[in-house]
């Protein structure tokens, strides 16, 4: 009895390919797209074949932070664009105040991180008896506002990053 085992090769984008040629074609297309963005942004990462395979080709890519503060720092590279966007938020200034405690933040990453922590802390303070007095409604409204504001700020960060890297909106993920 012959078993037909289909081995698939995987990419860091979670794409699956039945042949090495298909995977390499996919990687070359991605590499061309990245080189169009910024030829200096192309780095090598490991792409591993199916389990048990001895293949370990250095043909993948990584996103590098284009900010001047990160220039030349080898550890500042990311395999996913969203991780680069989250990192890049450290470089973007803002003037935001927490709707729960009034703490101000001067960087988008600090504001987003603070809001997430402060929402968790304030949720425990908002007991059912307080909700009946209307404070629960205020908490809910503040929470929605804070979440929308954090999302908007991260969209601004992503847009600034695309502009810095010379990518139009149709090329982004």
PDB file of C-alpha atoms in Angstrom:
ATOM      1  CA  UNK A   1       0.000   0.000   0.000  1.00  0.00           C
ATOM      2  CA  UNK A   2       1.487   3.314  -1.065  1.00  0.00           C
ATOM      3  CA  UNK A   3       0.818   6.403   0.981  1.00  0.00           C
ATOM      4  CA  UNK A   4       0.738   9.704  -0.833  1.00  0.00           C
ATOM      5  CA  UNK A   5       1.956  12.248   1.664  1.00  0.00           C
ATOM      6  CA  UNK A   6       1.635  15.825   0.474  1.00  0.00           C
ATOM      7  CA  UNK A   7       4.294  17.993   2.016  1.00  0.00           C
ATOM      8  CA  UNK A   8       3.685  21.697   1.898  1.00  0.00           C
ATOM      9  CA  UNK A   9       6.185  24.487   2.259  1.00  0.00           C
ATOM     10  CA  UNK A  10       5.225  27.483   4.362  1.00  0.00           C
ATOM     11  CA  UNK A  11       6.026  31.166   4.244  1.00  0.00           C
ATOM     12  CA  UNK A  12       6.066  33.630   7.150  1.00  0.00           C
ATOM     13  CA  UNK A  13       2.927  35.210   5.627  1.00  0.00           C
ATOM     14  CA  UNK A  14       1.224  31.857   6.356  1.00  0.00           C
ATOM     15  CA  UNK A  15       1.006  31.021   2.651  1.00  0.00           C
ATOM     16  CA  UNK A  16       1.325  27.307   1.818  1.00  0.00           C
ATOM     17  CA  UNK A  17       2.991  25.997  -1.336  1.00  0.00           C
ATOM     18  CA  UNK A  18       3.188  22.496  -2.792  1.00  0.00           C
ATOM     19  CA  UNK A  19       6.559  22.953  -4.509  1.00  0.00           C
ATOM     20  CA  UNK A  20       9.765  24.745  -3.712  1.00  0.00           C
ATOM     21  CA  UNK A  21       9.493  26.574  -7.042  1.00  0.00           C
ATOM     22  CA  UNK A  22       6.086  27.992  -6.048  1.00  0.00           C
ATOM     23  CA  UNK A  23       7.471  29.148  -2.701  1.00  0.00           C
ATOM     24  CA  UNK A  24      10.532  30.738  -4.301  1.00  0.00           C
ATOM     25  CA  UNK A  25       8.311  32.486  -6.868  1.00  0.00           C
ATOM     26  CA  UNK A  26       6.177  33.851  -4.051  1.00  0.00           C
ATOM     27  CA  UNK A  27       9.278  35.049  -2.183  1.00  0.00           C
ATOM     28  CA  UNK A  28      10.758  36.669  -5.283  1.00  0.00           C
ATOM     29  CA  UNK A  29       7.503  38.588  -5.874  1.00  0.00           C
ATOM     30  CA  UNK A  30       7.548  39.772  -2.262  1.00  0.00           C
ATOM     31  CA  UNK A  31      11.226  40.680  -2.557  1.00  0.00           C
ATOM     32  CA  UNK A  32      10.510  42.782  -5.670  1.00  0.00           C
ATOM     33  CA  UNK A  33       7.695  44.553  -3.825  1.00  0.00           C
ATOM     34  CA  UNK A  34       9.987  45.315  -0.869  1.00  0.00           C
ATOM     35  CA  UNK A  35      12.789  46.503  -3.150  1.00  0.00           C
ATOM     36  CA  UNK A  36      10.342  48.893  -4.810  1.00  0.00           C
ATOM     37  CA  UNK A  37       9.640  50.289  -1.345  1.00  0.00           C
ATOM     38  CA  UNK A  38      13.281  50.675  -0.295  1.00  0.00           C
ATOM     39  CA  UNK A  39      16.185  48.546  -1.552  1.00  0.00           C
ATOM     40  CA  UNK A  40      18.036  49.118   1.735  1.00  0.00           C
ATOM     41  CA  UNK A  41      15.049  47.663   3.615  1.00  0.00           C
ATOM     42  CA  UNK A  42      15.658  44.099   2.392  1.00  0.00           C
ATOM     43  CA  UNK A  43      17.165  41.712   4.927  1.00  0.00           C
ATOM     44  CA  UNK A  44      17.476  37.944   5.122  1.00  0.00           C
ATOM     45  CA  UNK A  45      15.434  35.689   7.386  1.00  0.00           C
ATOM     46  CA  UNK A  46      15.134  31.935   7.592  1.00  0.00           C
ATOM     47  CA  UNK A  47      12.559  30.002   5.579  1.00  0.00           C
ATOM     48  CA  UNK A  48      12.324  26.377   6.639  1.00  0.00           C
ATOM     49  CA  UNK A  49      10.985  23.516   4.530  1.00  0.00           C
ATOM     50  CA  UNK A  50       8.505  20.857   5.674  1.00  0.00           C
ATOM     51  CA  UNK A  51       9.110  18.945   8.925  1.00  0.00           C
ATOM     52  CA  UNK A  52      12.042  16.573   8.545  1.00  0.00           C
ATOM     53  CA  UNK A  53      13.442  18.546   5.636  1.00  0.00           C
ATOM     54  CA  UNK A  54      17.055  19.663   5.605  1.00  0.00           C
ATOM     55  CA  UNK A  55      16.201  22.781   3.628  1.00  0.00           C
ATOM     56  CA  UNK A  56      16.812  26.051   5.385  1.00  0.00           C
ATOM     57  CA  UNK A  57      17.080  28.756   2.733  1.00  0.00           C
ATOM     58  CA  UNK A  58      18.045  32.323   3.650  1.00  0.00           C
ATOM     59  CA  UNK A  59      15.657  33.888   1.142  1.00  0.00           C
ATOM     60  CA  UNK A  60      12.981  35.548   3.298  1.00  0.00           C
ATOM     61  CA  UNK A  61      12.527  39.203   4.116  1.00  0.00           C
ATOM     62  CA  UNK A  62      12.217  41.490   7.087  1.00  0.00           C
ATOM     63  CA  UNK A  63      10.984  45.045   7.494  1.00  0.00           C
ATOM     64  CA  UNK A  64      13.547  47.496   8.857  1.00  0.00           C
ATOM     65  CA  UNK A  65      12.604  50.626  10.782  1.00  0.00           C
ATOM     66  CA  UNK A  66      13.339  53.631   8.519  1.00  0.00           C
ATOM     67  CA  UNK A  67      13.563  56.133  11.399  1.00  0.00           C
ATOM     68  CA  UNK A  68      16.925  57.862  11.894  1.00  0.00           C
ATOM     69  CA  UNK A  69      17.117  56.734  15.549  1.00  0.00           C
ATOM     70  CA  UNK A  70      17.080  53.085  14.416  1.00  0.00           C
ATOM     71  CA  UNK A  71      19.503  53.476  11.516  1.00  0.00           C
ATOM     72  CA  UNK A  72      22.286  50.917  11.712  1.00  0.00           C
ATOM     73  CA  UNK A  73      20.765  49.006  14.623  1.00  0.00           C
ATOM     74  CA  UNK A  74      20.666  45.386  13.442  1.00  0.00           C
ATOM     75  CA  UNK A  75      18.112  44.142  15.958  1.00  0.00           C
ATOM     76  CA  UNK A  76      15.396  46.557  14.787  1.00  0.00           C
ATOM     77  CA  UNK A  77      13.847  44.374  12.080  1.00  0.00           C
ATOM     78  CA  UNK A  78      10.422  42.809  11.870  1.00  0.00           C
ATOM     79  CA  UNK A  79       8.952  39.918   9.883  1.00  0.00           C
ATOM     80  CA  UNK A  80       5.470  41.478   9.882  1.00  0.00           C
ATOM     81  CA  UNK A  81       4.447  44.968   8.895  1.00  0.00           C
ATOM     82  CA  UNK A  82       2.084  45.342  11.874  1.00  0.00           C
ATOM     83  CA  UNK A  83       5.007  44.754  14.262  1.00  0.00           C
ATOM     84  CA  UNK A  84       6.981  47.474  12.493  1.00  0.00           C
ATOM     85  CA  UNK A  85       3.982  49.827  12.774  1.00  0.00           C
ATOM     86  CA  UNK A  86       3.703  49.097  16.506  1.00  0.00           C
ATOM     87  CA  UNK A  87       7.439  49.794  16.908  1.00  0.00           C
ATOM     88  CA  UNK A  88       7.297  52.935  14.736  1.00  0.00           C
ATOM     89  CA  UNK A  89       4.656  54.381  17.104  1.00  0.00           C
ATOM     90  CA  UNK A  90       7.573  54.957  19.527  1.00  0.00           C
ATOM     91  CA  UNK A  91       8.919  57.558  17.109  1.00  0.00           C
ATOM     92  CA  UNK A  92       5.670  59.511  16.597  1.00  0.00           C
ATOM     93  CA  UNK A  93       4.934  62.378  18.958  1.00  0.00           C
ATOM     94  CA  UNK A  94       1.448  63.199  20.211  1.00  0.00           C
ATOM     95  CA  UNK A  95      -0.241  65.236  22.923  1.00  0.00           C
ATOM     96  CA  UNK A  96      -2.878  62.977  24.386  1.00  0.00           C
ATOM     97  CA  UNK A  97      -4.358  62.693  27.863  1.00  0.00           C
ATOM     98  CA  UNK A  98      -5.951  59.597  29.361  1.00  0.00           C
ATOM     99  CA  UNK A  99      -9.741  59.994  29.729  1.00  0.00           C
ATOM    100  CA  UNK A 100      -9.643  57.852  32.875  1.00  0.00           C
ATOM    101  CA  UNK A 101      -6.818  59.347  34.959  1.00  0.00           C
ATOM    102  CA  UNK A 102      -5.608  62.432  33.079  1.00  0.00           C
ATOM    103  CA  UNK A 103      -2.048  61.154  32.557  1.00  0.00           C
ATOM    104  CA  UNK A 104      -0.544  62.740  29.457  1.00  0.00           C
ATOM    105  CA  UNK A 105       1.583  60.997  26.845  1.00  0.00           C
ATOM    106  CA  UNK A 106       4.020  62.505  24.376  1.00  0.00           C
ATOM    107  CA  UNK A 107       4.448  59.418  22.139  1.00  0.00           C
ATOM    108  CA  UNK A 108       1.750  57.352  20.431  1.00  0.00           C
ATOM    109  CA  UNK A 109       3.151  54.072  21.786  1.00  0.00           C
ATOM    110  CA  UNK A 110       3.059  55.412  25.355  1.00  0.00           C
ATOM    111  CA  UNK A 111      -0.537  56.614  24.948  1.00  0.00           C
ATOM    112  CA  UNK A 112      -1.788  53.347  23.431  1.00  0.00           C
ATOM    113  CA  UNK A 113      -0.030  51.234  26.082  1.00  0.00           C
ATOM    114  CA  UNK A 114      -1.250  53.460  28.915  1.00  0.00           C
ATOM    115  CA  UNK A 115      -4.859  53.419  27.676  1.00  0.00           C
ATOM    116  CA  UNK A 116      -4.874  49.610  27.503  1.00  0.00           C
ATOM    117  CA  UNK A 117      -3.514  49.319  31.058  1.00  0.00           C
ATOM    118  CA  UNK A 118      -5.733  52.073  32.443  1.00  0.00           C
ATOM    119  CA  UNK A 119      -8.892  50.517  30.936  1.00  0.00           C
ATOM    120  CA  UNK A 120      -8.089  47.232  32.679  1.00  0.00           C
ATOM    121  CA  UNK A 121      -7.499  48.997  36.008  1.00  0.00           C
ATOM    122  CA  UNK A 122     -10.634  51.157  35.778  1.00  0.00           C
ATOM    123  CA  UNK A 123     -12.854  48.259  34.763  1.00  0.00           C
ATOM    124  CA  UNK A 124     -12.255  46.634  38.154  1.00  0.00           C
ATOM    125  CA  UNK A 125     -13.192  49.889  39.929  1.00  0.00           C
ATOM    126  CA  UNK A 126     -16.526  50.073  38.126  1.00  0.00           C
ATOM    127  CA  UNK A 127     -18.672  47.807  40.335  1.00  0.00           C
ATOM    128  CA  UNK A 128     -22.347  47.004  39.545  1.00  0.00           C
ATOM    129  CA  UNK A 129     -23.652  49.391  42.249  1.00  0.00           C
ATOM    130  CA  UNK A 130     -21.626  52.216  40.704  1.00  0.00           C
ATOM    131  CA  UNK A 131     -22.947  51.295  37.268  1.00  0.00           C
ATOM    132  CA  UNK A 132     -26.483  51.816  38.554  1.00  0.00           C
ATOM    133  CA  UNK A 133     -25.480  55.345  39.592  1.00  0.00           C
ATOM    134  CA  UNK A 134     -24.425  56.151  36.022  1.00  0.00           C
ATOM    135  CA  UNK A 135     -20.676  55.760  36.385  1.00  0.00           C
ATOM    136  CA  UNK A 136     -20.727  52.561  34.357  1.00  0.00           C
ATOM    137  CA  UNK A 137     -22.191  54.492  31.432  1.00  0.00           C
ATOM    138  CA  UNK A 138     -19.442  57.114  31.700  1.00  0.00           C
ATOM    139  CA  UNK A 139     -16.795  54.376  31.839  1.00  0.00           C
ATOM    140  CA  UNK A 140     -18.277  52.748  28.719  1.00  0.00           C
ATOM    141  CA  UNK A 141     -18.302  56.065  26.826  1.00  0.00           C
ATOM    142  CA  UNK A 142     -14.727  56.854  27.890  1.00  0.00           C
ATOM    143  CA  UNK A 143     -13.626  53.356  26.942  1.00  0.00           C
ATOM    144  CA  UNK A 144     -15.125  53.669  23.459  1.00  0.00           C
ATOM    145  CA  UNK A 145     -13.536  57.077  22.980  1.00  0.00           C
ATOM    146  CA  UNK A 146     -10.119  55.826  24.156  1.00  0.00           C
ATOM    147  CA  UNK A 147     -10.266  52.771  21.882  1.00  0.00           C
ATOM    148  CA  UNK A 148     -11.270  54.869  18.848  1.00  0.00           C
ATOM    149  CA  UNK A 149      -8.534  57.405  19.586  1.00  0.00           C
ATOM    150  CA  UNK A 150      -5.865  54.711  19.979  1.00  0.00           C
ATOM    151  CA  UNK A 151      -6.972  53.105  16.703  1.00  0.00           C
ATOM    152  CA  UNK A 152      -6.923  56.466  14.910  1.00  0.00           C
ATOM    153  CA  UNK A 153      -3.441  57.245  16.216  1.00  0.00           C
ATOM    154  CA  UNK A 154      -2.134  53.857  15.051  1.00  0.00           C
ATOM    155  CA  UNK A 155      -3.666  54.489  11.601  1.00  0.00           C
ATOM    156  CA  UNK A 156      -1.804  57.806  11.511  1.00  0.00           C
ATOM    157  CA  UNK A 157       1.417  55.986  12.472  1.00  0.00           C
ATOM    158  CA  UNK A 158       0.875  53.441   9.668  1.00  0.00           C
ATOM    159  CA  UNK A 159       0.231  56.231   7.154  1.00  0.00           C
ATOM    160  CA  UNK A 160       3.360  58.140   8.218  1.00  0.00           C
ATOM    161  CA  UNK A 161       5.386  54.938   7.963  1.00  0.00           C
ATOM    162  CA  UNK A 162       4.067  54.274   4.440  1.00  0.00           C
ATOM    163  CA  UNK A 163       4.999  57.832   3.437  1.00  0.00           C
ATOM    164  CA  UNK A 164       8.466  57.478   4.974  1.00  0.00           C
ATOM    165  CA  UNK A 165       9.001  54.225   3.066  1.00  0.00           C
ATOM    166  CA  UNK A 166       7.569  55.632  -0.176  1.00  0.00           C
ATOM    167  CA  UNK A 167       4.643  53.214  -0.391  1.00  0.00           C
ATOM    168  CA  UNK A 168       1.215  54.197  -1.642  1.00  0.00           C
ATOM    169  CA  UNK A 169      -1.906  52.802   0.042  1.00  0.00           C
ATOM    170  CA  UNK A 170      -2.454  50.152  -2.649  1.00  0.00           C
ATOM    171  CA  UNK A 171       0.874  48.444  -1.777  1.00  0.00           C
ATOM    172  CA  UNK A 172       0.197  48.192   1.964  1.00  0.00           C
ATOM    173  CA  UNK A 173      -1.193  45.146   3.765  1.00  0.00           C
TER     174      UNK A 173
END
